GROMACS .gro file of N, CA and C in nm:
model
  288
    1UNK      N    1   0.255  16.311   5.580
    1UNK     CA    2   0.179  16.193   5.620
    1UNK      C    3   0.171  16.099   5.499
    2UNK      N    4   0.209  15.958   5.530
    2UNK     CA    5   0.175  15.886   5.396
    2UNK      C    6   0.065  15.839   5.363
    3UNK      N    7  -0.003  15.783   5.256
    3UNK     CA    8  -0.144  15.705   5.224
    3UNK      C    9  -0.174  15.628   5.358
    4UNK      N   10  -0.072  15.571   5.394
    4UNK     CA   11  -0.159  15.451   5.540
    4UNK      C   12  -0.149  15.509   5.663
    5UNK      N   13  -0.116  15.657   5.702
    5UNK     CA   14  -0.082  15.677   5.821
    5UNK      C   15  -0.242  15.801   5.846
    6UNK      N   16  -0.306  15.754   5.961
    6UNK     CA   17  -0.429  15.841   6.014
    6UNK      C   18  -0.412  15.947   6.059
    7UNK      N   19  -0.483  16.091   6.006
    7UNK     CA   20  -0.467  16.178   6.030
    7UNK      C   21  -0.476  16.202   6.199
    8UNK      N   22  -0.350  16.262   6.240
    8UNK     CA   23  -0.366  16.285   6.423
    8UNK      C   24  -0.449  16.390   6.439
    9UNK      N   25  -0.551  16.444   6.326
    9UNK     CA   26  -0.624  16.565   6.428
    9UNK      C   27  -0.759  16.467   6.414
   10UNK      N   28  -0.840  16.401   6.296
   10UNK     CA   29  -0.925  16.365   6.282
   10UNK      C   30  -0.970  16.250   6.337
   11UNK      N   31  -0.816  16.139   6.315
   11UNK     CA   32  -0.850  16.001   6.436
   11UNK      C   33  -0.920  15.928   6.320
   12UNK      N   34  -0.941  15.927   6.208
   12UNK     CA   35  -0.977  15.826   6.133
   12UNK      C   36  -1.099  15.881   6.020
   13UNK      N   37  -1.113  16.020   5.991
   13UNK     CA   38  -1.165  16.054   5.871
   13UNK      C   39  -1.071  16.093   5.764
   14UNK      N   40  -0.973  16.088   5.783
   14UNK     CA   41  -0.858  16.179   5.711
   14UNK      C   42  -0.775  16.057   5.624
   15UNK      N   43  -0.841  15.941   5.633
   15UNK     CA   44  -0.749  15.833   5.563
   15UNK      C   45  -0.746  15.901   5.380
   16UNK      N   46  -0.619  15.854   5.329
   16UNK     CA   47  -0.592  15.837   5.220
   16UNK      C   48  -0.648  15.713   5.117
   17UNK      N   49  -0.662  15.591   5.243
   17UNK     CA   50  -0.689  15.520   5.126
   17UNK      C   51  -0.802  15.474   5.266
   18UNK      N   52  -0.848  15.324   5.176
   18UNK     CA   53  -0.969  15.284   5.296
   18UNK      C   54  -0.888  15.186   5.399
   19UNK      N   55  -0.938  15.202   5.493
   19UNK     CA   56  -0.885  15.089   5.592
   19UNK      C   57  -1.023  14.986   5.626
   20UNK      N   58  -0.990  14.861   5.684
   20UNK     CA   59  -1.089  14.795   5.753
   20UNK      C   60  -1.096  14.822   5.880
   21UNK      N   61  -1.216  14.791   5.958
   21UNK     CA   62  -1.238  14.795   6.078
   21UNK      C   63  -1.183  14.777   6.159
   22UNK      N   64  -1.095  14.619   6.200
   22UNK     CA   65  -0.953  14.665   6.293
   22UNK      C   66  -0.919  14.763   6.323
   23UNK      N   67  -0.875  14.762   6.200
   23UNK     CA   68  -0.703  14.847   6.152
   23UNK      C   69  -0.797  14.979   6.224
   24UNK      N   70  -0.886  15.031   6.191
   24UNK     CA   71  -0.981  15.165   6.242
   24UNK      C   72  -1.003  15.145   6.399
   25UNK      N   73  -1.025  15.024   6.462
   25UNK     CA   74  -1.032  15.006   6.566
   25UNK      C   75  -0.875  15.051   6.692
   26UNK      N   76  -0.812  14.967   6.636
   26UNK     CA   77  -0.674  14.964   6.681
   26UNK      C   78  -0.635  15.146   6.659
   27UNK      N   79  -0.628  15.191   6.596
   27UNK     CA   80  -0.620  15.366   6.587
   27UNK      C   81  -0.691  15.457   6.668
   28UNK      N   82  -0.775  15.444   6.722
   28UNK     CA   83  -0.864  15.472   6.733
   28UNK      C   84  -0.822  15.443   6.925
   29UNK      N   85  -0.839  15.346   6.948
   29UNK     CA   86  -0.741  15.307   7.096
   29UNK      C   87  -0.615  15.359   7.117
   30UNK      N   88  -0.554  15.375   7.007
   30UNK     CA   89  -0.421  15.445   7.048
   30UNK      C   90  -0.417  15.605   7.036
   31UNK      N   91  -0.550  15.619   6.965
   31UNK     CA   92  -0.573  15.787   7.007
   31UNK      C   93  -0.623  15.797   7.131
   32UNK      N   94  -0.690  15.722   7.160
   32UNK     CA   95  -0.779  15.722   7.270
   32UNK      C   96  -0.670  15.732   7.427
   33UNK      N   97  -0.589  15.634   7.415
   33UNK     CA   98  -0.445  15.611   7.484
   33UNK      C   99  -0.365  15.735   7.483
   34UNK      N  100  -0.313  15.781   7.368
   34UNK     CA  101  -0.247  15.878   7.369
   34UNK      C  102  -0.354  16.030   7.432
   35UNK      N  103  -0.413  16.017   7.398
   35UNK     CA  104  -0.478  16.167   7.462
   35UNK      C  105  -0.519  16.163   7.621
   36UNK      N  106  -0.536  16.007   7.643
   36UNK     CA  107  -0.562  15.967   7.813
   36UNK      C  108  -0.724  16.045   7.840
   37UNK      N  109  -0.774  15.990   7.715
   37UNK     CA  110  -0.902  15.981   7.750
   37UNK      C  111  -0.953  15.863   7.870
   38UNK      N  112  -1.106  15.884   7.913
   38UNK     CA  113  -1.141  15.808   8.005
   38UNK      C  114  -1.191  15.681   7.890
   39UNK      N  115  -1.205  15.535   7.901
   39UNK     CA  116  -1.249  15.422   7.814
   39UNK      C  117  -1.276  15.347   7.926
   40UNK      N  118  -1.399  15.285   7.885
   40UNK     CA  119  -1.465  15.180   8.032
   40UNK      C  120  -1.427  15.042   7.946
   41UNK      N  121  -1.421  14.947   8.036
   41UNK     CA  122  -1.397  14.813   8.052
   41UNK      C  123  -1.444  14.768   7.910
   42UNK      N  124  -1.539  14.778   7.862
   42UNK     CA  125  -1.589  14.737   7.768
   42UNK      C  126  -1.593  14.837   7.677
   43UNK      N  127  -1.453  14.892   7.630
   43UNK     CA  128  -1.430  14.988   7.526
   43UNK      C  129  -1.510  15.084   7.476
   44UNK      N  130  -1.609  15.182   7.589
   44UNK     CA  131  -1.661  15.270   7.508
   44UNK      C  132  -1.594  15.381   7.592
   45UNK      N  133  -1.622  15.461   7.468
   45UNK     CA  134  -1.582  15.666   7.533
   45UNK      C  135  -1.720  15.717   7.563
   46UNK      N  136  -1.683  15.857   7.625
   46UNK     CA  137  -1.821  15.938   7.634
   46UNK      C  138  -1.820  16.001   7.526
   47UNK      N  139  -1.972  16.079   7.483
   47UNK     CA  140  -2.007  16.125   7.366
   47UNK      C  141  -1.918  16.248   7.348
   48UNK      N  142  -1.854  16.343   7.376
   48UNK     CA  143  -1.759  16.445   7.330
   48UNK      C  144  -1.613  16.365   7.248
   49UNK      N  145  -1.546  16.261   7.312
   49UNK     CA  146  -1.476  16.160   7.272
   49UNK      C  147  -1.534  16.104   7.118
   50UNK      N  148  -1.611  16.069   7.128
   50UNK     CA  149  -1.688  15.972   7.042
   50UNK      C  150  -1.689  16.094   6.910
   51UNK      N  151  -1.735  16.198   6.915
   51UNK     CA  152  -1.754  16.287   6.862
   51UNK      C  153  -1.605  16.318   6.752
   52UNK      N  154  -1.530  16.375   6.862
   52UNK     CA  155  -1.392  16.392   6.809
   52UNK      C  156  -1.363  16.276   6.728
   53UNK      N  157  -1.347  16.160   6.749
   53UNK     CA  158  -1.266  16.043   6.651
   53UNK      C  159  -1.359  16.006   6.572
   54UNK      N  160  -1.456  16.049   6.589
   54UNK     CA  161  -1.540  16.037   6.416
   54UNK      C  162  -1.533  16.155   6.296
   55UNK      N  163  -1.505  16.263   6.399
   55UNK     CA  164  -1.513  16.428   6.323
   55UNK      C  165  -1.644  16.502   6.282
   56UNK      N  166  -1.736  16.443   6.393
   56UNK     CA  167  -1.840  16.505   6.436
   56UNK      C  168  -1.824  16.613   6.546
   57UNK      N  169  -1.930  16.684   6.509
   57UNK     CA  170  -1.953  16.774   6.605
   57UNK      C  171  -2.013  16.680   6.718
   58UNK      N  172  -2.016  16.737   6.890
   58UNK     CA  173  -2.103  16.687   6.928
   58UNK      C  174  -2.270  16.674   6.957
   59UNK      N  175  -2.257  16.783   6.935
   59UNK     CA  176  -2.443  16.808   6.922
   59UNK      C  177  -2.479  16.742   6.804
   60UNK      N  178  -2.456  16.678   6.688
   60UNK     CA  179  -2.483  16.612   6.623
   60UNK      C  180  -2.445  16.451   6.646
   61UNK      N  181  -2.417  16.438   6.741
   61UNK     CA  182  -2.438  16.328   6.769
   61UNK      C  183  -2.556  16.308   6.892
   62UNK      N  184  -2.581  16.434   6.924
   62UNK     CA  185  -2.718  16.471   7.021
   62UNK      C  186  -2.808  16.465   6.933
   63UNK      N  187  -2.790  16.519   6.800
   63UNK     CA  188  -2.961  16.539   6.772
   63UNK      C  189  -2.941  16.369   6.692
   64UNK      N  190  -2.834  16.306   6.646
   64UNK     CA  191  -2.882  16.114   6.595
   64UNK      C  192  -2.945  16.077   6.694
   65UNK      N  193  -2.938  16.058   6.837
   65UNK     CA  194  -2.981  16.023   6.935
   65UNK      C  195  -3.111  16.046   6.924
   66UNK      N  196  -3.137  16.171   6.925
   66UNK     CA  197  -3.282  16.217   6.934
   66UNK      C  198  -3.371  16.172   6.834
   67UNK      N  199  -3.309  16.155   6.712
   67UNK     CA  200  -3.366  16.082   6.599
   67UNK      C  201  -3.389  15.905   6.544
   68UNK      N  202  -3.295  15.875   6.618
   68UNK     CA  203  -3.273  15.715   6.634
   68UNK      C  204  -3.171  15.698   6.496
   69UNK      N  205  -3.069  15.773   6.468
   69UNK     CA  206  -3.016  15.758   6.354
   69UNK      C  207  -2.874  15.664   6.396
   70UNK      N  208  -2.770  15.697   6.237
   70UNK     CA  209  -2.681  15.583   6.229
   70UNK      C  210  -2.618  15.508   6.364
   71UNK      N  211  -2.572  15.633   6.431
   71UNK     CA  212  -2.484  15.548   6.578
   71UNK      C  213  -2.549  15.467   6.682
   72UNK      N  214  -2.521  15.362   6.713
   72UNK     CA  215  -2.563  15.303   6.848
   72UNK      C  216  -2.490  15.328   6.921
   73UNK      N  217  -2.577  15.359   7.093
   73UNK     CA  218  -2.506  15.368   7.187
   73UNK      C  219  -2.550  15.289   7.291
   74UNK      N  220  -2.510  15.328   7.428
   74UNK     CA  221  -2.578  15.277   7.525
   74UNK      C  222  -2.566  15.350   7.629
   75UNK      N  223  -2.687  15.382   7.736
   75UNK     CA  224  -2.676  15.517   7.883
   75UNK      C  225  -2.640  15.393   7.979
   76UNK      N  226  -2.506  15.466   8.067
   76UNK     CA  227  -2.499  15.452   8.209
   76UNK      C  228  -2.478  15.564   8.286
   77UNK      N  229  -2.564  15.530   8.357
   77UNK     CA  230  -2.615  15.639   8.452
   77UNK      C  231  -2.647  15.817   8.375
   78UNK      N  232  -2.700  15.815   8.325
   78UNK     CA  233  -2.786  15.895   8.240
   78UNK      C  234  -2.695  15.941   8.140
   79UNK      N  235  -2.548  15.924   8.093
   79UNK     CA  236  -2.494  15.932   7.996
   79UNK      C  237  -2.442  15.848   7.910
   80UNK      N  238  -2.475  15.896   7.793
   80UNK     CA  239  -2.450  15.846   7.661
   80UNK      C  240  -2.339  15.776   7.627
   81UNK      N  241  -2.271  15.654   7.606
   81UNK     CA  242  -2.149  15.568   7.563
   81UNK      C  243  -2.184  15.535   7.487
   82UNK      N  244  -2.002  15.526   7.424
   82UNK     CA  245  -2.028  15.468   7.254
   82UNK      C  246  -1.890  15.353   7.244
   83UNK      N  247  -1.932  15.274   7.168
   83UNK     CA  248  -1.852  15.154   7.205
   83UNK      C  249  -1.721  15.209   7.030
   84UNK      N  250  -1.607  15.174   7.109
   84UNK     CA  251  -1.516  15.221   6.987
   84UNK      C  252  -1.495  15.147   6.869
   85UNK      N  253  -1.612  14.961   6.882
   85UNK     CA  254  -1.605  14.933   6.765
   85UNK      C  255  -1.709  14.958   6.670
   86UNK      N  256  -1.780  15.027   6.718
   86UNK     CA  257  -1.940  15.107   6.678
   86UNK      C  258  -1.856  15.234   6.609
   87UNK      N  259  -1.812  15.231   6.649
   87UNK     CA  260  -1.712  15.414   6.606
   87UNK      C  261  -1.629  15.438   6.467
   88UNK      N  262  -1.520  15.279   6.499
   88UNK     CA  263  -1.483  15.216   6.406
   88UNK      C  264  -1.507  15.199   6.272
   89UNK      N  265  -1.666  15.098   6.322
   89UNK     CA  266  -1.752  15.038   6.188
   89UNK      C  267  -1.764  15.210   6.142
   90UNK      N  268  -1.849  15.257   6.194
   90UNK     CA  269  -1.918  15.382   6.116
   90UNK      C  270  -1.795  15.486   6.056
   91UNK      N  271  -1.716  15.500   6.085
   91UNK     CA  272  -1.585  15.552   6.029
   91UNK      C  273  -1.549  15.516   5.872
   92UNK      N  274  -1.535  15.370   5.910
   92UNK     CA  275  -1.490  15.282   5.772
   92UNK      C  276  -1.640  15.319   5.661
   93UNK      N  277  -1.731  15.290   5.715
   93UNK     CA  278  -1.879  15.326   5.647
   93UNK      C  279  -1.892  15.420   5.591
   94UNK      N  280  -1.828  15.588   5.635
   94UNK     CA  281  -1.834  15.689   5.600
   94UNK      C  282  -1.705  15.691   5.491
   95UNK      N  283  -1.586  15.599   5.491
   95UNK     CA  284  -1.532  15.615   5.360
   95UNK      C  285  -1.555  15.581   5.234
   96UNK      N  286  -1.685  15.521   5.232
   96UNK     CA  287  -1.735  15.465   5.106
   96UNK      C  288  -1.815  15.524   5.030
   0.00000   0.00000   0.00000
């Protein structure tokens, strides 16, 4: 793998060097694409998704919820969505 190419298991913790948000965004859709995950109209995944391309567990993204911590999301119909440029930002955030 070279410095600019995203690790395919992690989806965007595994960078070599830093990327910007785009560039994290756009990766991030084409993992999303390639695995034929479900993505609603307005680019969010469900929280197991969300989980994976950050390289979280998902119950830790259960107990931020419960805490009001870093991630924003939003419920439809009683489940949890996360928008992939929310995913993105916090990705790039965690390389610093």
């Amino acid at each position: 793998m070279s410095s600019r190419e995203v690790c395919p298991h992690c989806h965007g913790t595994g960078w070599a060097q830093q990327v910007d948000s785009a560039t994290m965004l756009e990766y991030m859709k084409e993992a999303v694409r390639k695995k034929q995950y479900w993505l609603s109209p307005d680019e969010c995944v469900r929280e197991a998704v969300a989980a994976e391309l950050i390289g979280y567990a998902q119950c830790t993204l259960q107990k931020w919820r419960s805490q009001h911590r870093p991630l924003p999301y939003i419920t439809r119909g009683g489940n949890p969505l996360y928008a992939l440029s929310d995913l993105a930002d916090f990705s790039v955030r965690q390389q610093n």
